[in-house]
PDB file of C-alpha atoms and ligand atoms in Angstrom:
ATOM      1  CA  MET U   1       0.000   0.000   0.000  1.00 98.00           C
ATOM      2  CA  LYS U   2       1.334   3.431  -0.959  1.00 98.00           C
ATOM      3  CA  PHE U   3       1.583   6.221   1.635  1.00 98.00           C
ATOM      4  CA  PHE U   4       0.786   9.746   0.469  1.00 98.00           C
ATOM      5  CA  ILE U   5       0.867  12.776   2.755  1.00 98.00           C
ATOM      6  CA  ASP U   6      -2.247  14.975   2.702  1.00 98.00           C
ATOM      7  CA  THR U   7      -0.844  18.468   3.134  1.00 98.00           C
ATOM      8  CA  ALA U   8       0.609  21.475   1.321  1.00 98.00           C
ATOM      9  CA  ASN U   9       3.038  22.149   4.190  1.00 98.00           C
ATOM     10  CA  LEU U  10       6.580  21.820   2.784  1.00 98.00           C
ATOM     11  CA  LYS U  11       8.226  21.122   6.154  1.00 98.00           C
ATOM     12  CA  GLN U  12       5.818  18.268   6.849  1.00 98.00           C
ATOM     13  CA  ILE U  13       6.337  16.882   3.345  1.00 98.00           C
ATOM     14  CA  GLN U  14      10.119  17.028   3.875  1.00 97.00           C
ATOM     15  CA  GLU U  15       9.790  15.274   7.244  1.00 97.00           C
ATOM     16  CA  ALA U  16       7.673  12.466   5.766  1.00 97.00           C
ATOM     17  CA  GLN U  17      10.027  12.189   2.777  1.00 97.00           C
ATOM     18  CA  SER U  18      13.024  11.879   5.131  1.00 97.00           C
ATOM     19  CA  LEU U  19      11.466   8.755   6.687  1.00 97.00           C
ATOM     20  CA  GLY U  20      11.896   6.980   3.355  1.00 97.00           C
ATOM     21  CA  ILE U  21       8.325   5.684   3.272  1.00 97.00           C
ATOM     22  CA  LEU U  22       6.588   8.448   1.322  1.00 98.00           C
ATOM     23  CA  ASP U  23       5.122   7.683  -2.107  1.00 98.00           C
ATOM     24  CA  GLY U  24       3.385  10.958  -2.942  1.00 98.00           C
ATOM     25  CA  VAL U  25       1.391  14.019  -1.886  1.00 98.00           C
ATOM     26  CA  THR U  26      -2.220  15.119  -2.129  1.00 98.00           C
ATOM     27  CA  THR U  27      -3.252  18.744  -1.834  1.00 98.00           C
ATOM     28  CA  ASN U  28      -6.551  20.542  -2.172  1.00 97.00           C
ATOM     29  CA  PRO U  29      -7.546  24.230  -2.277  1.00 96.00           C
ATOM     30  CA  SER U  30      -8.287  24.235   1.482  1.00 97.00           C
ATOM     31  CA  LEU U  31      -4.838  22.790   2.301  1.00 97.00           C
ATOM     32  CA  MET U  32      -3.151  25.372   0.026  1.00 97.00           C
ATOM     33  CA  ALA U  33      -5.122  28.193   1.690  1.00 96.00           C
ATOM     34  CA  LYS U  34      -4.121  26.861   5.118  1.00 97.00           C
ATOM     35  CA  GLU U  35      -0.457  27.432   4.151  1.00 97.00           C
ATOM     36  CA  GLY U  36      -1.275  30.981   3.018  1.00 97.00           C
ATOM     37  CA  ILE U  37      -0.481  30.230  -0.648  1.00 96.00           C
ATOM     38  CA  LYS U  38      -2.356  32.865  -2.667  1.00 92.00           C
ATOM     39  CA  GLY U  39      -2.263  33.964  -6.293  1.00 93.00           C
ATOM     40  CA  GLN U  40      -1.636  31.834  -9.364  1.00 93.00           C
ATOM     41  CA  ALA U  41       2.130  32.423  -9.559  1.00 95.00           C
ATOM     42  CA  ASN U  42       2.628  31.449  -5.894  1.00 96.00           C
ATOM     43  CA  ILE U  43       0.376  28.418  -6.251  1.00 97.00           C
ATOM     44  CA  ILE U  44       2.342  27.196  -9.289  1.00 97.00           C
ATOM     45  CA  GLN U  45       5.671  27.792  -7.523  1.00 97.00           C
ATOM     46  CA  HIS U  46       4.404  25.883  -4.490  1.00 98.00           C
ATOM     47  CA  TYR U  47       3.425  22.870  -6.621  1.00 98.00           C
ATOM     48  CA  LEU U  48       6.910  22.956  -8.175  1.00 98.00           C
ATOM     49  CA  ASP U  49       8.520  23.078  -4.699  1.00 98.00           C
ATOM     50  CA  ILE U  50       6.429  20.086  -3.593  1.00 98.00           C
ATOM     51  CA  CYS U  51       7.353  18.170  -6.772  1.00 98.00           C
ATOM     52  CA  LYS U  52      11.065  18.824  -6.109  1.00 97.00           C
ATOM     53  CA  THR U  53      10.688  17.465  -2.558  1.00 96.00           C
ATOM     54  CA  VAL U  54       9.047  14.099  -3.313  1.00 96.00           C
ATOM     55  CA  SER U  55       9.758  11.430  -5.891  1.00 91.00           C
ATOM     56  CA  GLY U  56       6.105  10.330  -6.344  1.00 97.00           C
ATOM     57  CA  ASP U  57       2.785  11.643  -7.604  1.00 98.00           C
ATOM     58  CA  VAL U  58       1.554  15.073  -6.445  1.00 98.00           C
ATOM     59  CA  SER U  59      -2.170  15.780  -6.757  1.00 98.00           C
ATOM     60  CA  ALA U  60      -2.957  19.380  -7.773  1.00 98.00           C
ATOM     61  CA  GLU U  61      -6.653  20.225  -7.788  1.00 98.00           C
ATOM     62  CA  VAL U  62      -8.455  22.222 -10.480  1.00 98.00           C
ATOM     63  CA  ILE U  63     -10.664  25.035  -9.210  1.00 97.00           C
ATOM     64  CA  THR U  64     -12.870  25.154 -12.302  1.00 97.00           C
ATOM     65  CA  THR U  65     -16.088  23.149 -12.804  1.00 98.00           C
ATOM     66  CA  ASP U  66     -16.814  23.620 -16.512  1.00 98.00           C
ATOM     67  CA  TYR U  67     -15.482  20.940 -18.943  1.00 98.00           C
ATOM     68  CA  GLU U  68     -13.509  23.289 -21.218  1.00 98.00           C
ATOM     69  CA  GLU U  69     -12.084  25.174 -18.237  1.00 98.00           C
ATOM     70  CA  ILE U  70     -11.089  21.955 -16.441  1.00 98.00           C
ATOM     71  CA  ILE U  71      -9.267  20.785 -19.586  1.00 98.00           C
ATOM     72  CA  LYS U  72      -7.423  24.098 -19.894  1.00 98.00           C
ATOM     73  CA  GLU U  73      -6.501  24.231 -16.205  1.00 98.00           C
ATOM     74  CA  GLY U  74      -5.626  20.534 -16.005  1.00 98.00           C
ATOM     75  CA  LYS U  75      -3.305  20.719 -19.032  1.00 98.00           C
ATOM     76  CA  LYS U  76      -1.531  23.689 -17.475  1.00 98.00           C
ATOM     77  CA  LEU U  77      -1.102  21.880 -14.149  1.00 98.00           C
ATOM     78  CA  ALA U  78       0.076  18.661 -15.832  1.00 98.00           C
ATOM     79  CA  SER U  79       2.669  20.587 -17.869  1.00 98.00           C
ATOM     80  CA  LEU U  80       4.298  21.929 -14.669  1.00 98.00           C
ATOM     81  CA  HIS U  81       6.076  18.707 -13.711  1.00 98.00           C
ATOM     82  CA  PRO U  82       5.896  14.963 -14.533  1.00 97.00           C
ATOM     83  CA  HIS U  83       4.850  14.248 -10.901  1.00 98.00           C
ATOM     84  CA  ILE U  84       1.634  16.254 -11.199  1.00 98.00           C
ATOM     85  CA  VAL U  85      -1.665  14.370 -11.098  1.00 98.00           C
ATOM     86  CA  VAL U  86      -4.684  16.526 -12.025  1.00 98.00           C
ATOM     87  CA  LYS U  87      -7.244  16.320  -9.234  1.00 98.00           C
ATOM     88  CA  VAL U  88     -10.777  16.663 -10.619  1.00 98.00           C
ATOM     89  CA  PRO U  89     -14.066  16.765  -8.681  1.00 98.00           C
ATOM     90  CA  MET U  90     -16.706  14.050  -9.089  1.00 98.00           C
ATOM     91  CA  ILE U  91     -19.171  16.004 -11.228  1.00 98.00           C
ATOM     92  CA  LYS U  92     -20.421  15.397 -14.782  1.00 98.00           C
ATOM     93  CA  ASP U  93     -17.948  17.805 -16.374  1.00 98.00           C
ATOM     94  CA  GLY U  94     -15.235  16.343 -14.161  1.00 98.00           C
ATOM     95  CA  ILE U  95     -15.878  12.803 -15.396  1.00 98.00           C
ATOM     96  CA  LYS U  96     -15.895  14.005 -19.019  1.00 98.00           C
ATOM     97  CA  ALA U  97     -12.589  15.764 -18.366  1.00 98.00           C
ATOM     98  CA  ILE U  98     -11.077  12.666 -16.713  1.00 98.00           C
ATOM     99  CA  LYS U  99     -11.961  10.680 -19.857  1.00 98.00           C
ATOM    100  CA  TYR U 100     -10.256  13.340 -21.971  1.00 98.00           C
ATOM    101  CA  PHE U 101      -7.149  13.349 -19.736  1.00 98.00           C
ATOM    102  CA  SER U 102      -7.045   9.544 -19.734  1.00 98.00           C
ATOM    103  CA  ASP U 103      -7.178   9.495 -23.565  1.00 98.00           C
ATOM    104  CA  HIS U 104      -4.312  12.019 -23.584  1.00 98.00           C
ATOM    105  CA  HIS U 105      -2.146  10.146 -21.035  1.00 98.00           C
ATOM    106  CA  ILE U 106      -2.559  12.771 -18.295  1.00 98.00           C
ATOM    107  CA  LYS U 107      -2.804  11.285 -14.786  1.00 98.00           C
ATOM    108  CA  THR U 108      -5.921  12.131 -12.750  1.00 98.00           C
ATOM    109  CA  ASN U 109      -7.304  11.821  -9.242  1.00 98.00           C
ATOM    110  CA  CYS U 110     -11.097  11.867  -9.046  1.00 98.00           C
ATOM    111  CA  THR U 111     -11.876  13.595  -5.750  1.00 98.00           C
ATOM    112  CA  LEU U 112     -14.901  14.095  -3.464  1.00 98.00           C
ATOM    113  CA  VAL U 113     -16.095  10.510  -3.946  1.00 98.00           C
ATOM    114  CA  PHE U 114     -18.660   9.267  -1.432  1.00 98.00           C
ATOM    115  CA  SER U 115     -20.353   6.281  -3.138  1.00 98.00           C
ATOM    116  CA  ALA U 116     -19.568   3.111  -5.086  1.00 98.00           C
ATOM    117  CA  GLY U 117     -21.542   4.443  -8.056  1.00 98.00           C
ATOM    118  CA  GLN U 118     -19.306   7.504  -8.240  1.00 98.00           C
ATOM    119  CA  ALA U 119     -16.219   5.269  -8.008  1.00 98.00           C
ATOM    120  CA  LEU U 120     -17.543   3.135 -10.877  1.00 98.00           C
ATOM    121  CA  LEU U 121     -17.921   6.248 -13.057  1.00 98.00           C
ATOM    122  CA  ALA U 122     -14.372   7.351 -12.198  1.00 98.00           C
ATOM    123  CA  ALA U 123     -12.963   3.951 -13.208  1.00 98.00           C
ATOM    124  CA  LYS U 124     -14.950   3.859 -16.443  1.00 98.00           C
ATOM    125  CA  ALA U 125     -13.623   7.323 -17.332  1.00 98.00           C
ATOM    126  CA  GLY U 126     -10.072   6.016 -16.786  1.00 98.00           C
ATOM    127  CA  ALA U 127      -9.075   7.893 -13.623  1.00 98.00           C
ATOM    128  CA  THR U 128      -5.591   7.020 -12.347  1.00 98.00           C
ATOM    129  CA  TYR U 129      -6.825   7.375  -8.738  1.00 99.00           C
ATOM    130  CA  VAL U 130     -10.226   7.571  -7.077  1.00 99.00           C
ATOM    131  CA  SER U 131     -10.443   9.359  -3.714  1.00 98.00           C
ATOM    132  CA  PRO U 132     -13.238   8.214  -1.389  1.00 98.00           C
ATOM    133  CA  PHE U 133     -13.293  10.456   1.723  1.00 98.00           C
ATOM    134  CA  ILE U 134     -13.663   8.020   4.596  1.00 98.00           C
ATOM    135  CA  GLY U 135     -13.372  10.424   7.552  1.00 98.00           C
ATOM    136  CA  ARG U 136     -16.084  12.705   6.194  1.00 98.00           C
ATOM    137  CA  LEU U 137     -18.346   9.657   5.720  1.00 98.00           C
ATOM    138  CA  ASP U 138     -17.663   8.516   9.289  1.00 98.00           C
ATOM    139  CA  ASP U 139     -18.667  12.023  10.389  1.00 98.00           C
ATOM    140  CA  THR U 140     -22.153  11.341   8.982  1.00 98.00           C
ATOM    141  CA  SER U 141     -22.574   7.973  10.766  1.00 98.00           C
ATOM    142  CA  THR U 142     -21.699   6.111   7.537  1.00 98.00           C
ATOM    143  CA  ASP U 143     -18.886   3.553   7.561  1.00 98.00           C
ATOM    144  CA  GLY U 144     -16.126   4.921   5.325  1.00 98.00           C
ATOM    145  CA  ILE U 145     -14.075   1.715   5.419  1.00 98.00           C
ATOM    146  CA  SER U 146     -17.035  -0.318   4.053  1.00 98.00           C
ATOM    147  CA  LEU U 147     -17.028   1.988   1.039  1.00 98.00           C
ATOM    148  CA  ILE U 148     -13.309   1.346   0.446  1.00 98.00           C
ATOM    149  CA  GLN U 149     -13.955  -2.414   0.676  1.00 98.00           C
ATOM    150  CA  GLN U 150     -16.894  -2.157  -1.753  1.00 98.00           C
ATOM    151  CA  ILE U 151     -14.883  -0.158  -4.319  1.00 98.00           C
ATOM    152  CA  VAL U 152     -11.867  -2.507  -4.086  1.00 98.00           C
ATOM    153  CA  HIS U 153     -14.240  -5.449  -4.671  1.00 98.00           C
ATOM    154  CA  ILE U 154     -15.959  -3.822  -7.670  1.00 98.00           C
ATOM    155  CA  TYR U 155     -12.656  -2.830  -9.283  1.00 98.00           C
ATOM    156  CA  GLN U 156     -11.312  -6.370  -8.845  1.00 98.00           C
ATOM    157  CA  ASN U 157     -14.451  -7.826 -10.506  1.00 98.00           C
ATOM    158  CA  TYR U 158     -13.680  -5.946 -13.710  1.00 98.00           C
ATOM    159  CA  ASP U 159      -9.923  -5.540 -13.410  1.00 98.00           C
ATOM    160  CA  TYR U 160     -10.188  -1.734 -13.448  1.00 98.00           C
ATOM    161  CA  GLN U 161      -6.734  -0.169 -13.220  1.00 98.00           C
ATOM    162  CA  THR U 162      -7.916   2.882 -11.226  1.00 98.00           C
ATOM    163  CA  GLN U 163      -6.140   2.915  -7.844  1.00 98.00           C
ATOM    164  CA  VAL U 164      -8.248   3.294  -4.702  1.00 99.00           C
ATOM    165  CA  LEU U 165      -6.776   6.232  -2.766  1.00 98.00           C
ATOM    166  CA  ALA U 166      -8.379   6.366   0.675  1.00 98.00           C
ATOM    167  CA  ALA U 167      -8.638  10.044   1.670  1.00 98.00           C
ATOM    168  CA  SER U 168      -9.860  12.011   4.682  1.00 98.00           C
ATOM    169  CA  ILE U 169      -7.917   9.702   6.998  1.00 98.00           C
ATOM    170  CA  ARG U 170      -8.293  10.703  10.651  1.00 98.00           C
ATOM    171  CA  HIS U 171      -6.479   8.106  12.794  1.00 98.00           C
ATOM    172  CA  PRO U 172      -4.077   5.145  12.585  1.00 98.00           C
ATOM    173  CA  MET U 173      -6.855   2.523  12.619  1.00 98.00           C
ATOM    174  CA  HIS U 174      -8.146   4.024   9.364  1.00 98.00           C
ATOM    175  CA  ILE U 175      -4.740   3.167   7.845  1.00 98.00           C
ATOM    176  CA  ILE U 176      -4.741  -0.381   9.226  1.00 98.00           C
ATOM    177  CA  MET U 177      -8.314  -1.030   8.071  1.00 98.00           C
ATOM    178  CA  CYS U 178      -7.534   0.375   4.616  1.00 98.00           C
ATOM    179  CA  ALA U 179      -4.594  -2.040   4.388  1.00 98.00           C
ATOM    180  CA  GLU U 180      -6.839  -4.927   5.467  1.00 98.00           C
ATOM    181  CA  VAL U 181      -9.440  -4.240   2.782  1.00 98.00           C
ATOM    182  CA  GLY U 182      -6.847  -3.689   0.043  1.00 98.00           C
ATOM    183  CA  ALA U 183      -6.768   0.078  -0.612  1.00 98.00           C
ATOM    184  CA  ASP U 184      -3.953   0.891  -3.049  1.00 98.00           C
ATOM    185  CA  VAL U 185      -3.057   4.193  -1.346  1.00 98.00           C
ATOM    186  CA  VAL U 186      -3.781   6.063   1.880  1.00 98.00           C
ATOM    187  CA  THR U 187      -3.295   9.803   2.076  1.00 98.00           C
ATOM    188  CA  CYS U 188      -2.838  11.011   5.637  1.00 98.00           C
ATOM    189  CA  PRO U 189      -1.841  14.050   7.681  1.00 98.00           C
ATOM    190  CA  LEU U 190       1.725  13.750   9.041  1.00 98.00           C
ATOM    191  CA  ASP U 191       0.602  13.227  12.657  1.00 98.00           C
ATOM    192  CA  VAL U 192      -1.477  10.196  11.628  1.00 98.00           C
ATOM    193  CA  ILE U 193       1.473   8.660   9.750  1.00 98.00           C
ATOM    194  CA  LEU U 194       3.714   9.277  12.775  1.00 98.00           C
ATOM    195  CA  SER U 195       1.164   7.724  15.144  1.00 98.00           C
ATOM    196  CA  LEU U 196       1.890   4.345  13.507  1.00 98.00           C
ATOM    197  CA  PHE U 197       5.231   4.379  15.350  1.00 98.00           C
ATOM    198  CA  ASN U 198       3.568   4.481  18.769  1.00 97.00           C
ATOM    199  CA  HIS U 199       3.749   1.495  21.095  1.00 98.00           C
ATOM    200  CA  PRO U 200       4.616   1.738  24.803  1.00 98.00           C
ATOM    201  CA  LEU U 201       6.177  -1.745  24.774  1.00 98.00           C
ATOM    202  CA  THR U 202       8.661  -0.564  22.115  1.00 98.00           C
ATOM    203  CA  ASP U 203       9.649   2.399  24.322  1.00 98.00           C
ATOM    204  CA  ILE U 204       9.883   0.263  27.482  1.00 98.00           C
ATOM    205  CA  GLY U 205      11.802  -2.488  25.665  1.00 98.00           C
ATOM    206  CA  LEU U 206      14.294  -0.079  24.106  1.00 98.00           C
ATOM    207  CA  ALA U 207      14.907   1.720  27.420  1.00 98.00           C
ATOM    208  CA  LYS U 208      15.634  -1.652  29.069  1.00 98.00           C
ATOM    209  CA  PHE U 209      17.968  -2.826  26.269  1.00 98.00           C
ATOM    210  CA  LEU U 210      19.950   0.429  26.452  1.00 98.00           C
ATOM    211  CA  ALA U 211      20.082   0.356  30.273  1.00 98.00           C
ATOM    212  CA  ASP U 212      21.277  -3.280  30.265  1.00 98.00           C
ATOM    213  CA  TYR U 213      23.927  -2.454  27.671  1.00 98.00           C
ATOM    214  CA  LYS U 214      25.193   0.417  29.848  1.00 97.00           C
ATOM    215  CA  LYS U 215      25.372  -1.921  32.878  1.00 97.00           C
ATOM    216  CA  SER U 216      27.420  -4.429  30.896  1.00 95.00           C
ATOM    217  CA  GLN U 217      30.136  -1.828  29.995  1.00 93.00           C
TER     218      GLN U 217
HETATM  219  C1  LIG V 301      -7.628  14.178  -0.142  1.00 61.84           C
HETATM  220  O1  LIG V 301      -7.313  14.194  -1.289  1.00 61.84           O
HETATM  221  C2  LIG V 301      -8.474  15.190   0.500  1.00 61.84           C
HETATM  222  O2  LIG V 301      -7.996  16.424   0.097  1.00 61.84           O
HETATM  223  C3  LIG V 301      -8.403  15.100   1.986  1.00 61.84           C
HETATM  224  O3  LIG V 301      -8.026  13.810   2.402  1.00 61.84           O
HETATM  225  C4  LIG V 301      -9.653  15.570   2.692  1.00 61.84           C
HETATM  226  O4  LIG V 301      -9.486  15.354   4.067  1.00 61.84           O
HETATM  227  P1  LIG V 301     -10.385  16.074   5.187  1.00 61.84           P
HETATM  228  O5  LIG V 301     -11.730  15.425   5.187  1.00 61.84           O
HETATM  229  O6  LIG V 301      -9.657  15.831   6.464  1.00 61.84           O
HETATM  230  O7  LIG V 301     -10.451  17.524   4.791  1.00 61.84           O
END
């Protein structure tokens, strides 16, 4: 399973990259705004900085919703760097645009997916990734992990090549459950990735090993 980091914060991306386990980055307009990145030139420069930091795919989201505009914006984003994946919302014009991008060998991430039917459309259009938002589903008393399982199952039935990218990850058990049901990718905030390290028995065991070593010197 690939690990992406879900942030536009360069320091956090660098920290995750330095662990040697990072496969890519997802951003969205809210995450860019959170970092104070404003204006087209700054946004483009920030995507380039992210692409220089990681060796994997970097999702850059379009902020247009009309087919022709999405194509124009997506082509511009894709031309910035080979790592760029054009992130397109799950709307009719978005699906049409994903089909266009797929036919023109431009990688896409179909975002804001909340149902198996939407995921089926994304796969049929040839999306590289589909992003079901599991945390936001959990927030509405709907089991996000069951949706991941359902999409993985449907894609396997028809050998769709679209990768299931579990998004809106909130805690380490989301990551474990995604791995259990066969998600291709999880995209997580840095603190959730780091929480996978936590186990008190590791800390206690290491402290004892080091103390015993000291005693033996
Ligand atoms: C991923 O591509 C999304 O941008 C992100 O995971 C959404 O997460 P949130 O629900 O925590 O905003």
